[in-house]
Amino acid sequence: GAPTIRVAVLKDAPRAQIAAGMAEARVLNAGGQELRRVPANTAVQVLASPSGLLVDGVAAAEPVVRIESLSPGEALRLNGQDVAARLVLRATGGTALVVIAQLDLDEYLLGVLAGEVPFERWHAEALKAQAITSRSYAYYQLKRNAGEAYDVESTVMSQVFKPGYRSNAILTGAVNATRGLVLTYNGAPFSAYFHSTCGGHTEPCQHVFAEQAPIKPLSGAQCNFCQQSPSFRWKMLLDKAALEQKL
């Protein structure tokens, strides 16, 4: 099966509201000990404090708690939005916390395709290509960040992840049709960066991401496929705007 990926869906927040869906949920400490049950369709408030996390005002005694739905198919709601069946909340110092969704990689891809591309307008084959690219990027980050608190963020800092699309037929079709496929170079996966419009030529990745070693697939190439994009001449437009500002 697909590996689990850890997605930071909320960062640097003072509090979070986590609600169970149609099934009960349980709150666990970092060691897996159950702290309390959350009835179906009921929410708990988790607050960050200098001493750790408070769950409905009760100290968790640790800086990390897990909240899990007792039905793996029933997503928990974070601040009113369905996210995932398993969430980890970490105090990050002071009065801030981070909420990390633990998702099957292919379930994560449904939210990435929803967040990154106009999937209702794209051809099915283009969606498949994006699914492979996004899976490759995520798989590489998953391996690279194994020792960190989470693997990816839910914003443009990684890939935009938009929850709530687990049952969308268009997205599940693209993800299922490419299940298990990732891009590799010399037999090893690599971080498959992607973009909306390159303006005619892609940049060698090491010029943008200093941590990325130069490899042929990310070395930059001429592109003649995005000239119809409204963003194709962005460099010219930026230069014109800067000139007008000076005048």
Short mmCIF file of C-alpha atoms in Angstrom, two decimals:
data_model
loop_
_atom_site.label_atom_id
_atom_site.label_comp_id
_atom_site.label_asym_id
_atom_site.label_seq_id
_atom_site.Cartn_x
_atom_site.Cartn_y
_atom_site.Cartn_z
CA GLY A 1 0.00 0.00 0.00
CA ALA A 2 0.90 3.67 -0.23
CA PRO A 3 3.04 5.08 2.61
CA THR A 4 1.72 7.55 5.17
CA ILE A 5 2.65 11.20 4.73
CA ARG A 6 2.58 13.84 7.49
CA VAL A 7 1.10 17.17 6.36
CA ALA A 8 1.29 20.36 8.43
CA VAL A 9 -2.25 21.64 7.83
CA LEU A 10 -2.11 24.40 10.46
CA LYS A 11 1.00 26.19 11.76
CA ASP A 12 1.78 28.81 14.40
CA ALA A 13 -1.78 28.89 15.71
CA PRO A 14 -2.66 29.53 19.37
CA ARG A 15 -5.52 27.00 19.36
CA ALA A 16 -7.35 24.46 17.22
CA GLN A 17 -10.83 22.97 17.32
CA ILE A 18 -10.95 19.27 16.48
CA ALA A 19 -14.34 17.61 15.99
CA ALA A 20 -15.26 13.97 15.58
CA GLY A 21 -17.49 13.05 12.64
CA MET A 22 -20.15 10.36 12.65
CA ALA A 23 -17.84 8.12 14.69
CA GLU A 24 -16.23 8.60 18.09
CA ALA A 25 -12.63 9.73 18.34
CA ARG A 26 -9.99 9.29 21.01
CA VAL A 27 -7.27 11.58 22.33
CA LEU A 28 -3.93 9.87 22.94
CA ASN A 29 -0.63 11.00 24.40
CA ALA A 30 2.66 10.53 22.56
CA GLY A 31 3.04 7.06 24.08
CA GLY A 32 -0.35 5.90 22.81
CA GLN A 33 -2.18 6.06 26.15
CA GLU A 34 -5.81 7.12 25.78
CA LEU A 35 -6.54 10.38 27.60
CA ARG A 36 -10.22 10.73 26.74
CA ARG A 37 -12.96 9.91 24.25
CA VAL A 38 -14.63 12.43 21.97
CA PRO A 39 -18.29 11.58 21.21
CA ALA A 40 -19.49 11.63 17.60
CA ASN A 41 -20.23 15.11 16.25
CA THR A 42 -18.52 16.69 19.26
CA ALA A 43 -15.52 19.05 19.28
CA VAL A 44 -12.61 19.58 21.65
CA GLN A 45 -10.55 22.73 21.94
CA VAL A 46 -6.76 22.32 22.02
CA LEU A 47 -4.85 25.32 23.30
CA ALA A 48 -1.10 25.91 23.29
CA SER A 49 0.42 27.21 26.50
CA PRO A 50 4.00 27.73 27.73
CA SER A 51 3.68 24.45 29.70
CA GLY A 52 2.36 22.38 26.76
CA LEU A 53 -1.08 21.58 25.37
CA LEU A 54 -4.47 21.97 27.04
CA VAL A 55 -7.38 19.82 25.84
CA ASP A 56 -10.65 21.50 26.83
CA GLY A 57 -8.69 23.27 29.55
CA VAL A 58 -7.05 20.12 30.93
CA ALA A 59 -3.27 19.85 30.69
CA ALA A 60 -2.12 16.99 28.47
CA ALA A 61 1.17 16.83 30.45
CA GLU A 62 3.07 16.45 27.17
CA PRO A 63 3.76 18.74 24.22
CA VAL A 64 2.20 16.24 21.76
CA VAL A 65 -1.26 14.66 21.53
CA ARG A 66 -2.86 12.49 18.85
CA ILE A 67 -6.53 12.51 17.97
CA GLU A 68 -7.84 9.57 15.96
CA SER A 69 -11.26 8.72 14.60
CA LEU A 70 -12.42 5.25 15.66
CA SER A 71 -13.57 4.79 12.07
CA PRO A 72 -10.62 5.17 9.62
CA GLY A 73 -13.02 6.26 6.89
CA GLU A 74 -14.45 9.10 8.97
CA ALA A 75 -12.43 12.31 8.80
CA LEU A 76 -11.92 14.58 11.78
CA ARG A 77 -12.79 18.24 11.31
CA LEU A 78 -10.17 20.91 11.95
CA ASN A 79 -11.75 24.31 12.62
CA GLY A 80 -14.88 23.13 10.81
CA GLN A 81 -13.24 21.50 7.79
CA ASP A 82 -12.90 17.77 7.13
CA VAL A 83 -9.19 16.93 7.03
CA ALA A 84 -8.09 13.42 8.01
CA ALA A 85 -8.91 10.53 10.33
CA ARG A 86 -5.63 11.01 12.27
CA LEU A 87 -4.23 14.30 13.54
CA VAL A 88 -1.16 15.06 15.64
CA LEU A 89 -0.95 18.34 17.57
CA ARG A 90 2.41 19.63 18.74
CA ALA A 91 3.23 22.59 20.94
CA THR A 92 5.94 24.56 19.17
CA GLY A 93 7.03 26.74 22.06
CA GLY A 94 5.32 29.61 23.79
CA THR A 95 1.66 29.77 22.81
CA ALA A 96 1.73 28.23 19.32
CA LEU A 97 0.93 24.79 17.96
CA VAL A 98 1.09 22.89 14.70
CA VAL A 99 -1.55 20.41 13.49
CA ILE A 100 -0.24 17.54 11.38
CA ALA A 101 -2.56 15.34 9.32
CA GLN A 102 -1.44 11.74 8.81
CA LEU A 103 -2.68 10.58 5.42
CA ASP A 104 -2.26 7.76 2.97
CA LEU A 105 -0.07 9.23 0.23
CA ASP A 106 -2.70 8.73 -2.48
CA GLU A 107 -5.38 10.31 -0.28
CA TYR A 108 -3.05 13.28 0.13
CA LEU A 109 -2.72 13.51 -3.66
CA LEU A 110 -6.47 14.04 -4.02
CA GLY A 111 -6.13 17.24 -2.01
CA VAL A 112 -3.01 18.30 -3.90
CA LEU A 113 -4.67 17.96 -7.30
CA ALA A 114 -7.66 19.90 -5.96
CA GLY A 115 -5.38 22.64 -4.65
CA GLU A 116 -2.84 22.90 -7.44
CA VAL A 117 -4.73 22.60 -10.75
CA PRO A 118 -8.16 23.40 -12.26
CA PHE A 119 -8.98 19.69 -12.27
CA GLU A 120 -12.54 20.09 -13.57
CA ARG A 121 -11.20 21.66 -16.80
CA TRP A 122 -8.04 19.61 -17.37
CA HIS A 123 -7.85 16.63 -19.69
CA ALA A 124 -7.68 13.28 -17.89
CA GLU A 125 -4.18 12.59 -19.23
CA ALA A 126 -2.89 15.93 -17.94
CA LEU A 127 -4.30 15.11 -14.51
CA LYS A 128 -2.52 11.75 -14.58
CA ALA A 129 0.77 13.48 -15.39
CA GLN A 130 0.23 15.92 -12.51
CA ALA A 131 -0.62 13.05 -10.16
CA ILE A 132 2.69 11.31 -11.00
CA THR A 133 4.63 14.56 -10.61
CA SER A 134 3.02 15.44 -7.28
CA ARG A 135 3.42 11.89 -5.98
CA SER A 136 7.12 12.00 -6.93
CA TYR A 137 7.64 15.31 -5.15
CA ALA A 138 5.80 14.08 -2.05
CA TYR A 139 7.60 10.72 -1.96
CA TYR A 140 10.98 12.43 -2.12
CA GLN A 141 10.06 14.86 0.66
CA LEU A 142 8.70 12.00 2.75
CA LYS A 143 12.09 10.24 2.62
CA ARG A 144 14.08 13.45 3.05
CA ASN A 145 12.16 14.65 6.11
CA ALA A 146 11.79 11.34 7.93
CA GLY A 147 13.50 12.77 11.01
CA GLU A 148 11.40 15.95 11.11
CA ALA A 149 8.04 16.61 12.78
CA TYR A 150 6.27 16.57 9.40
CA ASP A 151 7.07 15.82 5.76
CA VAL A 152 5.33 18.63 3.86
CA GLU A 153 3.30 21.76 4.42
CA SER A 154 -0.16 22.37 2.97
CA THR A 155 0.82 25.64 1.25
CA VAL A 156 2.99 26.71 -1.67
CA MET A 157 5.98 26.05 0.58
CA SER A 158 5.46 22.42 -0.50
CA GLN A 159 2.34 21.64 -2.53
CA VAL A 160 -1.04 23.25 -1.96
CA PHE A 161 -3.23 20.69 -0.19
CA LYS A 162 -6.98 21.30 -0.21
CA PRO A 163 -8.86 18.83 2.01
CA GLY A 164 -12.40 17.60 1.49
CA TYR A 165 -12.03 15.88 -1.90
CA ARG A 166 -11.73 12.23 -0.88
CA SER A 167 -14.81 11.20 -2.87
CA ASN A 168 -14.30 13.27 -6.04
CA ALA A 169 -14.57 10.93 -9.04
CA ILE A 170 -12.30 12.99 -11.33
CA LEU A 171 -9.49 13.11 -8.80
CA THR A 172 -9.77 9.50 -7.66
CA GLY A 173 -9.69 8.45 -11.32
CA ALA A 174 -6.37 10.23 -11.93
CA VAL A 175 -4.78 9.01 -8.70
CA ASN A 176 -5.94 5.41 -9.06
CA ALA A 177 -4.83 5.23 -12.71
CA THR A 178 -1.27 6.17 -11.68
CA ARG A 179 -1.09 4.30 -8.39
CA GLY A 180 2.48 3.58 -7.34
CA LEU A 181 4.10 5.53 -10.20
CA VAL A 182 6.91 7.96 -9.37
CA LEU A 183 9.62 9.65 -11.40
CA THR A 184 13.18 8.38 -10.92
CA TYR A 185 16.65 9.18 -12.20
CA ASN A 186 19.28 6.44 -12.23
CA GLY A 187 16.86 4.33 -10.25
CA ALA A 188 16.33 6.85 -7.45
CA PRO A 189 13.31 9.15 -6.86
CA PHE A 190 13.93 12.88 -7.04
CA SER A 191 12.06 16.03 -6.06
CA ALA A 192 9.90 16.68 -9.12
CA TYR A 193 9.41 20.44 -8.88
CA PHE A 194 6.65 21.86 -11.09
CA HIS A 195 5.21 25.24 -11.98
CA SER A 196 2.38 26.92 -13.85
CA THR A 197 4.36 28.66 -16.60
CA CYS A 198 8.09 28.73 -17.28
CA GLY A 199 8.22 31.65 -19.73
CA GLY A 200 10.08 29.66 -22.37
CA HIS A 201 12.86 27.97 -20.38
CA THR A 202 13.08 26.22 -17.02
CA GLU A 203 15.82 27.11 -14.54
CA PRO A 204 18.41 24.61 -13.25
CA CYS A 205 17.02 23.56 -9.89
CA GLN A 206 20.20 24.26 -7.92
CA HIS A 207 19.88 27.96 -8.84
CA VAL A 208 16.57 28.04 -6.95
CA PHE A 209 16.94 25.34 -4.30
CA ALA A 210 20.45 25.42 -2.86
CA GLU A 211 20.01 22.04 -1.14
CA GLN A 212 19.25 20.29 -4.46
CA ALA A 213 22.24 18.62 -6.12
CA PRO A 214 22.39 19.16 -9.91
CA ILE A 215 20.78 16.28 -11.83
CA LYS A 216 19.87 16.02 -15.51
CA PRO A 217 16.04 15.97 -15.17
CA LEU A 218 16.19 19.27 -13.25
CA SER A 219 18.94 20.94 -15.27
CA GLY A 220 16.69 23.33 -17.20
CA ALA A 221 15.23 22.97 -20.68
CA GLN A 222 13.64 25.01 -23.41
CA CYS A 223 9.84 24.86 -23.41
CA ASN A 224 7.49 25.74 -26.27
CA PHE A 225 4.31 24.46 -24.67
CA CYS A 226 3.11 27.33 -22.47
CA GLN A 227 3.05 30.29 -24.86
CA GLN A 228 -0.75 30.50 -24.64
CA SER A 229 -0.64 30.89 -20.88
CA PRO A 230 -1.67 34.37 -19.64
CA SER A 231 1.45 34.27 -17.44
CA PHE A 232 3.87 33.49 -20.29
CA ARG A 233 5.15 37.06 -20.61
CA TRP A 234 5.30 37.75 -16.87
CA LYS A 235 8.94 38.88 -17.06
CA MET A 236 8.12 41.52 -19.67
CA LEU A 237 5.11 42.71 -17.68
CA LEU A 238 7.14 42.98 -14.49
CA ASP A 239 9.84 44.97 -16.28
CA LYS A 240 7.21 47.31 -17.74
CA ALA A 241 5.59 47.82 -14.31
CA ALA A 242 8.96 48.61 -12.74
CA LEU A 243 9.73 51.16 -15.49
CA GLU A 244 6.33 52.87 -15.08
CA GLN A 245 6.89 53.05 -11.32
CA LYS A 246 10.22 54.81 -11.83
CA LEU A 247 8.61 57.32 -14.19
#
